[in-house]
Coordinates of C-alpha atoms in Angstrom, one line a residue:
M957 CA -13.6 -5.1 -1.2
S958 CA -12.6 -1.5 -1.6
R959 CA -8.8 -0.3 -1.7
V960 CA -7.5 1.3 1.4
S961 CA -6.9 4.8 0.6
L962 CA -4.1 6.5 2.6
P963 CA -4.0 10.3 2.1
H964 CA -2.4 11.1 5.4
D965 CA 1.2 10.3 6.0
A966 CA 3.0 8.8 8.9
K967 CA 6.4 9.4 7.9
A968 CA 7.0 5.6 8.1
G969 CA 4.9 2.7 7.0
P970 CA 2.6 1.9 5.5
T971 CA 2.7 -2.0 5.4
K972 CA 2.5 -2.4 1.5
P973 CA -0.6 -4.1 -0.3
E974 CA 0.6 -7.2 -0.9
V975 CA 1.8 -8.2 2.4
R976 CA -1.3 -6.9 4.1
A977 CA -2.8 -9.5 1.6
V978 CA -0.8 -12.4 3.2
L979 CA -1.0 -10.9 6.6
L980 CA -4.8 -11.1 6.3
A981 CA -5.1 -14.6 5.1
K982 CA -2.8 -15.9 7.9
L983 CA -5.1 -13.9 10.5
D984 CA -8.2 -15.0 9.1
L985 CA -10.5 -12.6 10.6
A986 CA -14.0 -13.1 11.0
P987 CA -17.1 -10.7 12.1
S988 CA -17.0 -12.4 15.7
D989 CA -13.1 -11.4 16.1
H990 CA -11.4 -9.0 18.6
F991 CA -8.5 -7.9 16.2
V992 CA -5.5 -6.1 17.9
E993 CA -2.7 -4.0 16.0
V994 CA 0.4 -3.0 18.1
G995 CA 1.7 0.0 16.4
S996 CA -1.3 1.4 13.7
C997 CA 1.2 3.9 12.0
T998 CA -0.5 5.0 9.0
G999 CA -3.8 2.9 9.7
A1000 CA -3.5 0.4 6.9
V1001 CA -3.7 -2.6 8.6
T1002 CA -6.4 -1.3 11.0
V1003 CA -8.4 -0.1 8.1
E1004 CA -8.3 -3.6 6.6
A1005 CA -9.1 -5.6 9.8
S1006 CA -11.9 -3.2 10.5
R1007 CA -13.6 -4.6 7.3
R1008 CA -13.2 -7.8 8.5
A1009 CA -13.2 -8.4 12.4
G1010 CA -16.2 -7.4 15.1
R1011 CA -13.8 -5.4 16.9
V1012 CA -10.3 -3.6 16.2
T1013 CA -7.9 -2.1 18.9
A1014 CA -5.0 -0.6 17.6
L1015 CA -2.3 0.6 19.8
E1016 CA 0.4 3.6 18.6
R1017 CA 2.8 5.2 21.3
K1018 CA 3.2 8.3 19.0
P1019 CA 0.7 10.8 19.3
E1020 CA 1.3 12.0 15.8
R1021 CA 1.0 8.8 14.2
L1022 CA -2.2 8.0 16.3
A1023 CA -3.9 10.9 14.9
T1024 CA -2.5 9.6 11.1
T1025 CA -4.1 6.3 11.7
R1026 CA -7.6 8.1 13.0
K1027 CA -7.5 10.6 9.8
N1028 CA -6.9 7.7 7.2
L1029 CA -9.7 5.7 9.2
V1030 CA -12.3 8.2 8.3
A1031 CA -11.1 8.8 5.0
N1032 CA -11.8 5.1 4.5
D1033 CA -15.1 5.2 6.5
A1034 CA -13.9 2.7 8.7
E1035 CA -13.6 4.1 12.2
D1036 CA -16.7 2.3 13.4
G1037 CA -15.7 -0.5 16.2
V1038 CA -12.3 0.8 16.3
D1039 CA -10.7 1.5 19.6
L1040 CA -7.7 3.6 19.2
R1041 CA -5.3 3.9 22.0
E1042 CA -2.3 6.2 22.6
A1043 CA -0.1 3.5 24.6
E1044 CA 3.3 1.6 24.3
A1045 CA 2.6 -2.0 24.4
P1046 CA 2.3 -4.1 26.5
E1047 CA 0.7 -1.2 28.3
G1048 CA -3.0 -1.1 27.3
L1049 CA -3.2 -4.4 25.4
P1050 CA -6.7 -6.0 25.9
E1051 CA -7.1 -9.3 27.8
D1052 CA -9.8 -10.6 25.2
A1053 CA -7.9 -10.4 22.0
D1054 CA -8.5 -13.3 19.3
A1055 CA -5.9 -12.1 16.8
L1056 CA -3.2 -10.0 17.3
F1057 CA -0.4 -8.5 14.9
L1058 CA 2.9 -6.6 15.8
G1059 CA 4.0 -4.5 13.0
G1060 CA 7.0 -3.6 14.5
S1061 CA 9.6 -4.9 16.7
R1062 CA 9.7 -2.5 20.1
N1063 CA 9.0 -4.4 23.0
Y1064 CA 7.9 -7.7 21.2
E1065 CA 8.8 -10.1 23.8
A1066 CA 6.4 -8.2 26.4
V1067 CA 3.6 -8.3 23.7
L1068 CA 4.3 -12.2 23.0
D1069 CA 4.3 -12.8 26.9
H1070 CA 1.2 -11.0 27.2
A1071 CA -0.6 -13.2 24.0
A1072 CA 0.7 -16.2 25.6
E1073 CA -0.9 -15.5 29.1
T1074 CA -4.0 -14.2 27.5
G1075 CA -4.4 -17.3 25.0
V1076 CA -4.4 -14.9 21.7
D1077 CA -5.1 -17.7 19.1
R1078 CA -3.8 -15.8 16.0
V1079 CA -0.5 -13.9 16.8
V1080 CA 1.6 -12.3 13.5
M1081 CA 4.6 -10.4 13.6
N1082 CA 6.3 -8.8 10.2
V1083 CA 10.2 -8.2 10.4
S1084 CA 12.4 -6.4 7.9
R1085 CA 15.7 -6.9 9.6
L1086 CA 17.4 -10.4 9.4
E1087 CA 18.7 -10.6 13.1
V1088 CA 15.2 -9.1 14.7
A1089 CA 13.8 -11.7 12.6
G1090 CA 16.0 -14.5 14.3
A1091 CA 15.4 -13.3 17.7
A1092 CA 11.8 -13.2 17.1
T1093 CA 11.5 -16.5 16.0
E1094 CA 13.3 -18.0 18.9
A1095 CA 11.0 -15.5 21.3
F1096 CA 7.7 -17.3 19.5
R1097 CA 9.3 -20.8 19.8
E1098 CA 10.1 -20.2 23.6
R1099 CA 6.4 -19.2 24.3
D1100 CA 5.3 -22.2 22.2
L1101 CA 3.5 -19.8 19.7
L1102 CA 5.3 -20.7 16.6
D1103 CA 3.5 -22.4 13.5
D1104 CA 5.2 -20.9 10.5
V1105 CA 8.0 -18.6 9.4
V1106 CA 7.3 -17.0 5.9
Q1107 CA 10.1 -15.0 3.9
F1108 CA 8.8 -12.9 0.6
Q1109 CA 9.7 -10.2 -1.4
V1110 CA 7.4 -8.3 -3.9
S1111 CA 9.0 -6.5 -7.2
R1112 CA 7.3 -3.7 -8.8
G1113 CA 7.4 -3.1 -12.5
Y1114 CA 8.4 -0.1 -13.9
E1115 CA 8.8 1.2 -17.7
L1116 CA 12.6 0.8 -18.7
A1117 CA 13.8 1.9 -22.6
G1118 CA 10.5 0.6 -23.8
A1119 CA 10.0 -2.5 -21.7
T1120 CA 9.3 -3.6 -18.2
S1121 CA 12.0 -3.9 -15.4
F1122 CA 11.5 -4.3 -11.8
D1123 CA 12.6 -2.7 -8.4
A1124 CA 12.5 -5.0 -5.6
D1125 CA 11.1 -3.9 -2.1
N1126 CA 13.0 -5.1 1.0
P1127 CA 12.4 -8.8 2.2
V1128 CA 9.6 -9.5 4.7
Y1129 CA 9.9 -11.8 7.6
M1130 CA 6.3 -12.8 9.0
L1131 CA 6.4 -15.1 11.8
V1132 CA 2.8 -16.7 12.6
G1133 CA 1.5 -18.6 15.2
G1134 CA -0.7 -18.3 18.2
V1135 CA -1.7 -20.2 21.3
D1136 CA -3.2 -23.8 20.3
A1137 CA -6.8 -24.4 21.0
A1138 CA -5.9 -27.9 21.1
D1139 CA -3.4 -27.8 23.7
T1140 CA -5.5 -25.7 26.0
D1141 CA -8.2 -28.6 25.7
D1142 CA -5.7 -30.9 26.3
E1143 CA -4.3 -29.2 29.1
L1144 CA -8.2 -28.6 30.4
A1145 CA -8.8 -32.5 30.1
A1146 CA -5.7 -33.2 32.3
D1147 CA -6.4 -30.8 34.8
G1148 CA -10.3 -32.2 35.2
G1149 CA -11.8 -29.5 33.5
R1150 CA -10.4 -26.5 35.7
Q1151 CA -8.0 -23.9 34.3

């Protein structure tokens, strides 16, 4: 798999490569999936998802960041099958997402409401602030979306006096979950097969 090139800067982000690797493992995207990203920023996650999912919808509320996403998609020859939308979520969210990623915390409760209502089976949210992580964890729980919370930190080596030392990136809290397909099947059975 080729690396992601981000020649265009959005003055925010991007999601670090190591964080993207964990994110993509949690999303487990397949060619039949419709992946939705809220807050595309540089387009790093959008590019990665476009290589795995059959369809990608990326929302970004800031036009200059959406332009950066578009340029970075082109730079990676990854624009096919990607629908870019200038919108502030939950406006602009499609009804048929299989997997959803929230790269930031703006309007996250409304986005989670949409995910629960439309039956998104994989939802991942990255958070860098402890207080937001706690509140978002409760929001996932309240909507019966939470499967896992992961906290991890990456350190990068650099040369120091002829040896290697490390600088640590900020910790990332990753909330993982989605609408449980087994629960949906049980509800259908209890309702006589009607939804």
